[in-house]
Amino acid sequence: MRRILLGLMVMLVMSGCMNQSQTAIVKDKISNAGIIIDSTATKSAQFASMELQYHLEKITGTKIPIINDPSKVKGPRIFVGESAFTRERGYRNSDFKNQEYLVSVKGDTVILIGRDKEDFEKLDYKDYKTFPNIWDECATCYAVYDFLERLGVRWYLPTDIGITFTPSSSLFVSDMEIRRSPYMKFRRILGGEQIPDNFAGDTVKSVKVGRISDRETVLWRMRQRLGGNYIYLNHSFYAYYERFWPKRPELFASGYNEKQPPQLCYGNPETVKQVTMDAKDYFDGRKDRVELCGNIPYSDRGIKTDVFSLVPMDNRLWCKCPLCQSLVKLKAERGAGQFSNDQASEYIFSFVNKAARDIRQQYPDKYVGTVAYAAYCYPPKTLESNVIVEMCLHSRMVYAPDIMKNDKDILNAWKNAFPENFKLIWMYWCFPTEGALRQKWRCFPPFFAHHVKKYMDEFVEAGVRGIQYQPSFSYYNDKSTYTRSYLLFDQLEGYVNWKLADNPDLDADMLIDEFFSRYYGPAAEPMRQFYLLVEETFCNPANYPPGTKHQTSEIAWQNLGTEARMKTLGTFMDSAEREAFNEPFKTRVQIFKKGIWEYMKKGREGFLKQSELMIPSMQHTTAVNLQNQDPGNPLTVPWNKAGYVKLQYGDMQAGKPVRNLDFRICHDGKYLYLMYEEDNIDKDSLYVDGILWKSDEWEAFFAKQRGEPYRQVGVDSSGKYVSLNYSGTVRDNWDFKGRISSRHEGRSWKIYMAVPLDDVVEGGIVPGETLYCNLIRSGREGCLGCWIPTFAGYHAPGRFGEIYLEKKE
Amino acid sequence: MGFIVSISFFLNLCSTDLSTMDCLFKSDFANNKKLNGWTDVHQKNPPNSEWYQIVKDSNGELYLKTREVLFGISHSLKSEIIVDDSLSEVQLLVIFRKPDLPLNGWPVTVALSSSETTAKDAGGPFWKGKDSGLLIIGSLYDKPEYNSINWQKEGVRVRMHPYRLPFNFLEVGMWVEWRLVYRHQEKSLLFFHKQNDTLPFLVQHNVDLSGTVLSSVWIGAWGTEFKEISVYVIKNK
């Protein structure tokens, strides 16, 4: 019924049978209306007028001229931005608040104006480089977009194919006056700036996909009304290594045997003093953020902000000095067992508070910003009033009730503890694609549009005034996970998200319903059915193994994209194709078919094929319990008594082995010992690169369970090694406490390794337990041999083999 | 003799009350020369007599001689083994010989499977990507990759190769006795590959067949000669 009413409203505006109080902008393809902008209009007003002209022509086929002199317009006049006419009526740019705008229709006069940056440079509609920046004030653009939406225009995808409207030879407008501003003051999609030209791409390296033009990308951001008040909060101390290491070791975490300590010493007053000085240098304009912080996206460089970011490095390896350690809890209390918890909240926020106090003394109108993230996700006991906090939440993981509950607890905790502080949200929409990209598989589509309203209401209730999400990603190259978006996975949820960010009171169900009818036209019903089945399947916890955190290929195609569901979805797709007989609906259905349905079919088919190969490839072995005369020394192990494992696979797809590779494994109750061996190898043929992962090297992966968290250590032929921890979005250094030696014995290359059992995995492991593990021989060409083929990338903890630690008889 | 010794041995091995031990299958080739009840890849029962025959050796002992074909035959158990908390152990015993043939590199394979008959898709104990059960794959080759014990649940298999010398599970021309013991409470799989072994040659841990139902015993052909195949189950009191 709602859809029928909406359709009628649009028809009333478009059709010719209007009553006398309405004004015809275009009648029977003829118009004497004009779009009027001042000769010295802001860039925002210039752009807005061109967008208005473009869309009105799309609807009516009639181009309405943009002119400076209102007296030359004989018919309806559409004033865009500040001009003499608006000033006479009391509408000045400077009278509008930040992001505020007005849509006014009185008789044959339309005024579209908002707060704009006073930038009067000339704009070329063909050249996106001249367009306003989304972070500049450009509320006249918001006014035009609002007006166009009231005329029935919607933007569901970039480029013309994503614009919906009802073509009409006549266009009428009714009297109205709306003065408002977007509810969320900060609106951003972080990463995935490149949009594939098929709006999808793939999560596996496949055929090369181009991308839409920069101009279309910028138009898409503008039409979504991204931007607002610029804030960028992210890990902000990486530049400290270049600036201060090793000159000022006191600023850095102590207790690590690494070339670079993984964190700063946040308890040290000198560290507080330095970051305070950085903030002052920034606010005074002496230095820019790139120099001070590093880690600033290229597109953000040069943008000024009143918020100075103080965010630790992306790991949990805190300084081990007594002062710092006294502030880190031994175990998390709130959020125990979750990625997001309170283990280091007091520690990190005590540092942030100290800096905030110092900065406020000199800059009372400026802010310090930080994130509530991972081990410092819950609020501390106190927080300075000039601290802005961005909570990092998993809003898309609605299928995981424990994660959802913890996120809600975090939100409520901040709301109750510090209701007055400005709060933002960072959402991980990047899962499951990020995992799929890393491990090279295809995921079940993470549709969840009907859940957007729920979290938005919670954000509003918690006083949140800014949101951003990391989008779904698609393959770009082996190094860049965050470059290219998988827009079709976020199409409807992104639309609803930004509409509610603008106005949280909107009816989300109505937004979703009209999406299908407007965008898919005659194919709306089967496309809606398709979406709803995928959404219900993805979101329902009952469809997942208990305790699931992240989607895996097994979950995707054994639990979610089952044979029965795929069959049903196939019938919806067939029906949609039949019913979408005309353009643009036909093309839109084809875009979905190629980007979602065919991706899903490939995902499931690939999984089933791999499953057959996978069946015999999972392995179990025993780490023999024996005595080492020099515990911890891998060179004194009686290796002839250790367990022997031959590497039977030449690549990650279970290909035949080409090299002669094996490993031996044992333990002595305190250390795990590993010896990798490759026979028939020339020492000189082994490549050593400055980046270890590009070298000829061996990699070991260790976990306490078949899944995250896990640890990785890679060793090259020179004995250099890199050790890392992985848990959710966190990848940090593993402070490796073992010993490693690389040796060449004749034509044999051996790596000897000892790892303390209490450190090989988080929390340690004891004899009688099972260590989950994979061992990979890697070179410049990629995998040259492995114990367990993952049928994906190296990082596939769901495919770790089992090593049982033999108990002493 | 081998059979008697082995049974007495693993009765000693088990601490469970003997009265709860049931024999769910015993091949008894002497009294089943036509191989009634055995099903081949074509679902034929008895199986193709050209491929599977009961013959007598020089000592007058009867055994099953198989052709050098890739497939195998299966026989249903007297009753299904429901793997739940009432189950203590499942024991699979097989006495066989690999004759000195040109194809003696072909492995010897024995399994307990949830499939009721030989899988039609490949003549093995498990339908591809489906079924649960236990499987031994052994060969003459002294290389770990040619010898393994395996368990699988609903198509997902975990295998374990020998990790200590000698790696081969059998020797050519000799009667060999294999015993595979699944201990449900301990979630372990014990493999004894020589008669009178007191300690298992391999122990696989984290073996969990909970919720599965084992219905048949399966043996691979590949020229192997079988003297005895038995399946026992021990229930908790």
PDB file of C-alpha atoms in Angstrom, chain A residues 558 611-612 614-622 624 641-646 648-649 706 768 770 772 802 804 806 809, chain B residues 127-130 144-146 150-152 154-164 167 199 202-207:
ATOM      1  CA  GLN A 558      27.789 -25.454   3.318  1.00  0.00           C
ATOM      2  CA  SER A 611      35.915 -29.842  -1.277  1.00  0.00           C
ATOM      3  CA  GLU A 612      36.553 -33.000  -3.254  1.00  0.00           C
ATOM      4  CA  MET A 614      40.165 -31.081   0.242  1.00  0.00           C
ATOM      5  CA  ILE A 615      38.709 -34.351   1.513  1.00  0.00           C
ATOM      6  CA  PRO A 616      41.983 -36.233   1.742  1.00  0.00           C
ATOM      7  CA  SER A 617      44.208 -33.236   2.401  1.00  0.00           C
ATOM      8  CA  MET A 618      43.615 -32.452   6.077  1.00  0.00           C
ATOM      9  CA  GLN A 619      46.274 -34.024   8.265  1.00  0.00           C
ATOM     10  CA  HIS A 620      47.113 -34.896  11.829  1.00  0.00           C
ATOM     11  CA  THR A 621      50.540 -35.713  13.193  1.00  0.00           C
ATOM     12  CA  THR A 622      52.343 -36.069  16.466  1.00  0.00           C
ATOM     13  CA  VAL A 624      57.115 -36.537  19.748  1.00  0.00           C
ATOM     14  CA  LYS A 641      63.902 -39.360  17.030  1.00  0.00           C
ATOM     15  CA  ALA A 642      61.540 -36.523  16.122  1.00  0.00           C
ATOM     16  CA  GLY A 643      58.348 -36.914  14.131  1.00  0.00           C
ATOM     17  CA  TYR A 644      58.847 -36.808  10.380  1.00  0.00           C
ATOM     18  CA  VAL A 645      56.382 -35.217   7.986  1.00  0.00           C
ATOM     19  CA  LYS A 646      56.804 -35.165   4.244  1.00  0.00           C
ATOM     20  CA  GLN A 648      53.091 -33.773  -0.210  1.00  0.00           C
ATOM     21  CA  TYR A 649      51.772 -30.721  -1.993  1.00  0.00           C
ATOM     22  CA  ARG A 706      41.259 -24.159  13.828  1.00  0.00           C
ATOM     23  CA  GLY A 768      48.313 -33.638  25.515  1.00  0.00           C
ATOM     24  CA  THR A 770      46.632 -30.125  19.896  1.00  0.00           C
ATOM     25  CA  TYR A 772      46.769 -26.199  14.853  1.00  0.00           C
ATOM     26  CA  GLU A 802      46.656 -30.839  13.730  1.00  0.00           C
ATOM     27  CA  TYR A 804      49.215 -33.491  18.823  1.00  0.00           C
ATOM     28  CA  GLU A 806      52.664 -36.234  22.857  1.00  0.00           C
ATOM     29  CA  GLU A 809      54.544 -41.866  29.079  1.00  0.00           C
TER      30      GLU A 809
ATOM     31  CA  TRP B 127      30.558 -41.372  -1.440  1.00  0.00           C
ATOM     32  CA  LYS B 128      32.639 -38.412  -2.553  1.00  0.00           C
ATOM     33  CA  GLY B 129      32.230 -35.566  -0.127  1.00  0.00           C
ATOM     34  CA  LYS B 130      29.813 -37.559   2.002  1.00  0.00           C
ATOM     35  CA  PRO B 144      54.863 -41.931   4.956  1.00  0.00           C
ATOM     36  CA  GLU B 145      52.680 -40.556   2.185  1.00  0.00           C
ATOM     37  CA  TYR B 146      51.681 -44.078   1.066  1.00  0.00           C
ATOM     38  CA  ASN B 150      41.966 -41.738   8.494  1.00  0.00           C
ATOM     39  CA  TRP B 151      38.702 -40.739  10.067  1.00  0.00           C
ATOM     40  CA  GLN B 152      36.044 -38.744   8.377  1.00  0.00           C
ATOM     41  CA  GLU B 154      30.226 -36.164   6.728  1.00  0.00           C
ATOM     42  CA  GLY B 155      32.817 -36.076   3.988  1.00  0.00           C
ATOM     43  CA  VAL B 156      35.508 -34.190   5.873  1.00  0.00           C
ATOM     44  CA  ARG B 157      38.539 -36.392   6.359  1.00  0.00           C
ATOM     45  CA  VAL B 158      41.596 -36.067   8.590  1.00  0.00           C
ATOM     46  CA  ARG B 159      44.470 -38.400   7.866  1.00  0.00           C
ATOM     47  CA  MET B 160      47.522 -39.344   9.807  1.00  0.00           C
ATOM     48  CA  HIS B 161      50.685 -40.684   8.264  1.00  0.00           C
ATOM     49  CA  PRO B 162      53.326 -42.596  10.160  1.00  0.00           C
ATOM     50  CA  TYR B 163      55.940 -40.225  11.472  1.00  0.00           C
ATOM     51  CA  ARG B 164      58.581 -42.748  12.515  1.00  0.00           C
ATOM     52  CA  PHE B 167      56.722 -46.113   7.510  1.00  0.00           C
ATOM     53  CA  LEU B 199      51.490 -50.507  21.874  1.00  0.00           C
ATOM     54  CA  LEU B 202      49.860 -44.726  15.550  1.00  0.00           C
ATOM     55  CA  VAL B 203      47.432 -42.832  17.735  1.00  0.00           C
ATOM     56  CA  GLN B 204      45.292 -40.206  16.131  1.00  0.00           C
ATOM     57  CA  HIS B 205      43.705 -37.707  18.521  1.00  0.00           C
ATOM     58  CA  ASN B 206      40.656 -35.433  18.247  1.00  0.00           C
ATOM     59  CA  VAL B 207      38.788 -38.168  16.414  1.00  0.00           C
TER      60      VAL B 207
END
